[in-house]
CSV table of C-alpha atoms in Angstrom, one decimal:
chain,number,residue,atom,x,y,z
F,1,ASP,CA,-151.3,-214.1,-72.6
F,2,GLN,CA,-149.9,-216.0,-74.8
F,3,GLN,CA,-146.7,-215.3,-75.8
F,4,VAL,CA,-146.2,-217.3,-78.8
F,5,LYS,CA,-148.4,-218.1,-81.8
F,6,GLN,CA,-149.3,-219.7,-84.1
F,7,ASN,CA,-151.6,-218.9,-86.4
F,8,SER,CA,-152.4,-221.7,-88.9
F,9,PRO,CA,-153.8,-225.1,-87.0
F,10,SER,CA,-153.4,-227.5,-89.9
F,11,LEU,CA,-151.3,-227.4,-92.9
F,12,SER,CA,-151.6,-229.9,-95.9
F,13,VAL,CA,-148.8,-230.1,-98.9
F,14,GLN,CA,-148.2,-232.8,-101.4
F,15,GLU,CA,-145.1,-234.9,-100.8
F,16,GLY,CA,-142.3,-233.3,-101.7
F,17,ARG,CA,-143.0,-230.3,-102.1
F,18,ILE,CA,-142.3,-227.4,-99.6
F,19,SER,CA,-143.7,-227.3,-95.6
F,20,ILE,CA,-143.9,-224.0,-94.4
F,21,LEU,CA,-144.9,-223.4,-90.4
F,22,ASN,CA,-145.3,-220.0,-89.4
F,23,CYS,CA,-144.8,-218.9,-85.1
F,24,ASP,CA,-144.7,-215.7,-84.2
F,25,TYR,CA,-144.1,-214.4,-80.6
F,26,THR,CA,-144.1,-210.8,-79.0
F,27,ASN,CA,-141.6,-210.9,-76.2
F,28,SER,CA,-138.5,-209.6,-77.2
F,29,MET,CA,-136.9,-210.9,-73.7
F,30,PHE,CA,-136.6,-214.4,-76.1
F,31,ASP,CA,-133.3,-215.5,-77.1
F,32,TYR,CA,-134.0,-219.4,-78.2
F,33,PHE,CA,-136.7,-220.8,-80.1
F,34,LEU,CA,-137.2,-224.1,-80.5
F,35,TRP,CA,-139.0,-226.5,-82.7
F,36,TYR,CA,-141.1,-229.7,-81.2
F,37,LYS,CA,-142.7,-232.9,-83.5
F,38,LYS,CA,-145.5,-234.8,-81.5
F,39,TYR,CA,-147.1,-237.7,-83.0
F,40,PRO,CA,-150.3,-238.9,-81.4
F,41,ALA,CA,-150.2,-240.7,-78.2
F,42,GLU,CA,-146.2,-239.7,-77.9
F,43,GLY,CA,-144.7,-236.6,-76.3
F,44,PRO,CA,-143.4,-234.2,-77.8
F,45,THR,CA,-139.1,-234.4,-79.5
F,46,PHE,CA,-137.3,-232.1,-79.9
F,47,LEU,CA,-136.6,-230.9,-84.5
F,48,ILE,CA,-134.9,-227.8,-84.5
F,49,SER,CA,-133.3,-224.6,-82.2
F,50,ILE,CA,-132.2,-221.5,-83.0
F,51,SER,CA,-130.4,-219.0,-80.8
F,52,SER,CA,-131.1,-215.4,-81.3
F,53,ILE,CA,-127.8,-214.3,-82.4
F,54,LYS,CA,-129.0,-216.4,-86.0
F,55,ASP,CA,-131.3,-216.1,-88.2
F,56,LYS,CA,-131.2,-219.1,-90.1
F,57,ASN,CA,-130.0,-222.5,-88.6
F,58,GLU,CA,-130.3,-226.1,-91.1
F,59,ASP,CA,-130.6,-229.5,-90.0
F,60,GLY,CA,-131.0,-232.3,-93.1
F,61,ARG,CA,-134.5,-231.6,-94.6
F,62,PHE,CA,-135.4,-228.5,-92.1
F,63,THR,CA,-134.3,-225.2,-91.5
F,64,VAL,CA,-135.4,-222.7,-89.2
F,65,PHE,CA,-135.6,-218.9,-90.1
F,66,LEU,CA,-135.6,-216.0,-88.1
F,67,ASN,CA,-137.0,-212.7,-88.1
F,68,LYS,CA,-136.0,-211.2,-84.8
F,69,SER,CA,-137.2,-207.1,-86.1
F,70,ALA,CA,-140.0,-209.6,-87.5
F,71,LYS,CA,-140.7,-211.1,-84.2
F,72,HIS,CA,-141.4,-214.2,-86.5
F,73,LEU,CA,-139.6,-217.3,-87.1
F,74,SER,CA,-140.8,-220.4,-90.0
F,75,LEU,CA,-139.8,-223.7,-90.4
F,76,HIS,CA,-139.6,-225.4,-93.9
F,77,ILE,CA,-139.1,-228.9,-94.2
F,78,VAL,CA,-138.0,-230.1,-97.5
F,79,PRO,CA,-139.2,-232.5,-99.3
F,80,SER,CA,-142.3,-233.0,-97.4
F,81,GLN,CA,-142.2,-236.7,-96.2
F,82,PRO,CA,-145.4,-238.9,-95.3
F,83,GLY,CA,-143.2,-239.5,-92.4
F,84,ASP,CA,-143.3,-235.8,-91.4
F,85,SER,CA,-147.8,-235.8,-90.7
F,86,ALA,CA,-147.3,-234.2,-87.0
F,87,VAL,CA,-147.8,-231.3,-85.2
F,88,TYR,CA,-145.1,-229.1,-84.8
F,89,PHE,CA,-144.8,-227.0,-81.9
F,90,CYS,CA,-142.9,-223.5,-81.8
F,91,ALA,CA,-141.6,-222.4,-78.5
F,92,ALA,CA,-139.5,-219.8,-77.0
F,93,ARG,CA,-137.1,-219.3,-74.2
F,94,GLY,CA,-136.1,-216.2,-72.3
F,95,ASP,CA,-132.9,-215.5,-71.1
F,96,LEU,CA,-131.0,-218.1,-68.7
F,97,ILE,CA,-132.5,-217.9,-65.5
F,98,ASN,CA,-135.9,-218.3,-67.3
F,99,ASN,CA,-136.9,-221.1,-66.8
F,100,ASP,CA,-140.2,-220.6,-69.2
F,101,MET,CA,-140.4,-222.4,-72.2
F,102,ARG,CA,-143.4,-220.2,-73.9
F,103,PHE,CA,-145.2,-223.0,-76.4
F,104,GLY,CA,-147.5,-222.4,-79.5
F,105,ALA,CA,-150.8,-223.6,-79.9
F,106,GLY,CA,-149.5,-226.2,-82.1
F,107,THR,CA,-149.6,-226.9,-85.9
F,108,ARG,CA,-151.0,-230.3,-87.9
F,109,LEU,CA,-148.6,-231.2,-90.7
F,110,THR,CA,-150.5,-234.3,-93.3
F,111,VAL,CA,-147.6,-234.2,-96.0
F,112,LYS,CA,-150.3,-236.5,-98.6
F,113,PRO,CA,-148.4,-239.3,-100.7
H,1,ASN,CA,-132.8,-246.3,-73.3
H,2,ALA,CA,-135.9,-245.6,-71.6
H,3,GLY,CA,-135.6,-241.9,-71.7
H,4,VAL,CA,-138.4,-239.8,-69.3
H,5,THR,CA,-141.2,-242.6,-67.9
H,6,GLN,CA,-144.8,-241.5,-67.1
H,7,THR,CA,-147.4,-243.4,-65.8
H,8,PRO,CA,-150.3,-243.7,-65.4
H,9,LYS,CA,-151.2,-243.4,-69.1
H,10,PHE,CA,-154.3,-242.6,-69.0
H,11,ARG,CA,-156.3,-241.7,-65.2
H,12,ILE,CA,-160.5,-241.2,-64.5
H,13,LEU,CA,-161.2,-239.2,-61.5
H,14,LYS,CA,-163.9,-238.1,-59.8
H,15,ILE,CA,-164.0,-234.6,-58.8
H,16,GLY,CA,-162.5,-234.1,-55.3
H,17,GLN,CA,-160.2,-237.3,-55.4
H,18,SER,CA,-156.5,-237.0,-55.1
H,19,MET,CA,-153.9,-238.4,-57.4
H,20,THR,CA,-150.2,-238.0,-58.2
H,21,LEU,CA,-148.8,-239.0,-61.9
H,22,GLN,CA,-145.3,-240.2,-61.7
H,23,CYS,CA,-142.1,-239.2,-63.6
H,24,THR,CA,-138.8,-240.4,-64.2
H,25,GLN,CA,-135.8,-240.5,-65.9
H,26,ASP,CA,-132.6,-242.3,-66.5
H,27,MET,CA,-130.7,-239.5,-68.1
H,28,ASN,CA,-129.1,-237.6,-65.1
H,29,HIS,CA,-131.1,-234.8,-65.9
H,30,ASN,CA,-130.5,-232.1,-63.5
H,31,TYR,CA,-133.4,-230.2,-64.3
H,32,MET,CA,-137.8,-231.4,-64.7
H,33,TYR,CA,-140.8,-230.4,-65.6
H,34,TRP,CA,-144.6,-230.8,-65.7
H,35,TYR,CA,-146.4,-229.4,-68.1
H,36,ARG,CA,-150.3,-229.4,-69.2
H,37,GLN,CA,-151.6,-229.3,-72.4
H,38,ASP,CA,-155.4,-228.5,-73.2
H,39,PRO,CA,-157.1,-228.9,-76.2
H,40,GLY,CA,-156.4,-226.5,-79.0
H,41,MET,CA,-153.9,-224.5,-76.7
H,42,GLY,CA,-149.4,-224.5,-76.5
H,43,LEU,CA,-148.3,-226.5,-73.5
H,44,LYS,CA,-148.0,-224.4,-70.3
H,45,LEU,CA,-145.8,-225.0,-67.5
H,46,ILE,CA,-146.8,-226.3,-64.1
H,47,TYR,CA,-143.9,-227.2,-62.1
H,48,TYR,CA,-140.1,-227.0,-62.8
H,49,SER,CA,-137.1,-228.3,-60.4
H,50,VAL,CA,-133.0,-227.5,-61.1
H,51,GLY,CA,-132.0,-230.5,-58.6
H,52,ALA,CA,-132.7,-232.7,-56.1
H,53,GLY,CA,-134.9,-231.1,-52.7
H,54,ILE,CA,-135.2,-228.0,-54.9
H,55,THR,CA,-138.8,-227.2,-56.8
H,56,ASP,CA,-140.1,-223.7,-58.3
H,57,LYS,CA,-143.7,-222.7,-59.7
H,58,GLY,CA,-144.2,-222.3,-63.6
H,59,GLU,CA,-147.1,-220.5,-65.7
H,60,VAL,CA,-150.2,-222.8,-63.9
H,61,PRO,CA,-149.2,-223.8,-60.6
H,62,ASN,CA,-152.6,-223.8,-58.9
H,63,GLY,CA,-153.6,-226.7,-57.3
H,64,TYR,CA,-150.7,-229.3,-58.2
H,65,ASN,CA,-147.5,-230.0,-56.1
H,66,VAL,CA,-144.6,-231.4,-56.7
H,67,SER,CA,-141.8,-232.7,-54.7
H,68,ARG,CA,-138.2,-234.1,-55.4
H,69,SER,CA,-136.6,-236.3,-53.5
H,70,THR,CA,-134.3,-237.8,-56.2
H,71,THR,CA,-132.6,-236.8,-59.2
H,72,GLU,CA,-134.5,-239.4,-61.2
H,73,ASP,CA,-138.3,-238.5,-60.0
H,74,PHE,CA,-139.8,-235.9,-60.0
H,75,PRO,CA,-143.5,-237.0,-58.9
H,76,LEU,CA,-147.4,-233.9,-59.4
H,77,ARG,CA,-149.3,-234.2,-56.8
H,78,LEU,CA,-153.1,-233.3,-57.6
H,79,GLU,CA,-155.4,-232.4,-54.6
H,80,LEU,CA,-158.9,-231.9,-54.5
H,81,ALA,CA,-159.4,-232.7,-58.3
H,82,ALA,CA,-161.2,-230.2,-60.7
H,83,PRO,CA,-162.9,-230.3,-63.7
H,84,SER,CA,-160.5,-227.9,-65.1
H,85,GLN,CA,-157.5,-230.3,-64.3
H,86,THR,CA,-158.5,-232.5,-67.0
H,87,SER,CA,-156.1,-232.1,-69.1
H,88,VAL,CA,-153.2,-234.7,-70.5
H,89,TYR,CA,-149.5,-234.2,-68.3
H,90,PHE,CA,-146.1,-234.5,-69.8
H,91,CYS,CA,-143.1,-234.1,-67.9
H,92,ALA,CA,-139.8,-233.5,-70.2
H,93,SER,CA,-135.7,-233.4,-68.5
H,94,SER,CA,-133.1,-231.1,-69.6
H,95,TYR,CA,-129.0,-231.4,-69.0
H,96,TRP,CA,-129.8,-227.6,-68.1
H,97,GLN,CA,-131.3,-225.4,-69.2
H,98,GLY,CA,-130.3,-222.4,-71.7
H,99,ASP,CA,-129.6,-223.3,-75.7
H,100,THR,CA,-130.6,-227.2,-75.0
H,101,GLU,CA,-133.8,-228.9,-75.4
H,102,ALA,CA,-135.8,-230.8,-73.5
H,103,PHE,CA,-137.1,-234.7,-73.4
H,104,PHE,CA,-140.5,-235.5,-73.1
H,105,GLY,CA,-142.5,-238.4,-71.6
H,106,GLN,CA,-145.4,-240.1,-73.2
H,107,GLY,CA,-147.7,-238.1,-71.9
H,108,THR,CA,-150.8,-238.7,-69.1
H,109,ARG,CA,-154.2,-238.1,-70.1
H,110,LEU,CA,-156.3,-236.9,-66.8
H,111,THR,CA,-160.5,-236.9,-67.5
H,112,VAL,CA,-162.2,-234.9,-64.4
H,113,VAL,CA,-165.7,-236.3,-63.8
């Protein structure tokens, strides 16, 4: 039962261009969404999040968009840099009582110089 | 600033052996979590704790046990290791749940042969 799906296992973009990573979810009870970035041999690190009451959240080069009706969110990185090359995980959480944060399988982003 | 520290980083176990994965955090976080990540999959919650003396099952608890005697430490015990427990294990902590991110350790790569 995969409630959070990242259908693209990998993405390759040129330095300076936009990277768009997508995530779909099935559980309408999710109300908080997070993106984590993971380098090899390291744990995931938090990147950006969005509450279900918003449709956009921006932090520097990173913007997350949420489309609740489509149960879809996306992470935009502009401009992409080689240091952004990593695996990106989408995660979703339910109400404040639910501790079970569900993760997608991840998308490996490669930014080519 | 150590954050979340996991030991060991790597371990090979024989079927039927037992071991404890150690996790400690120095951020005075109330919430701690254990996740496992299988190849090509997202992270799945094994157990979590909302404070010292309180633990609860996550999505995939079978074959594992935890304890939380202090705020800082949250060890994960594997009894009777099985090949299905071959995975990368991540410990995480957060100040509270809800609209806040979790901080992850570097992971423990466990192979059961």
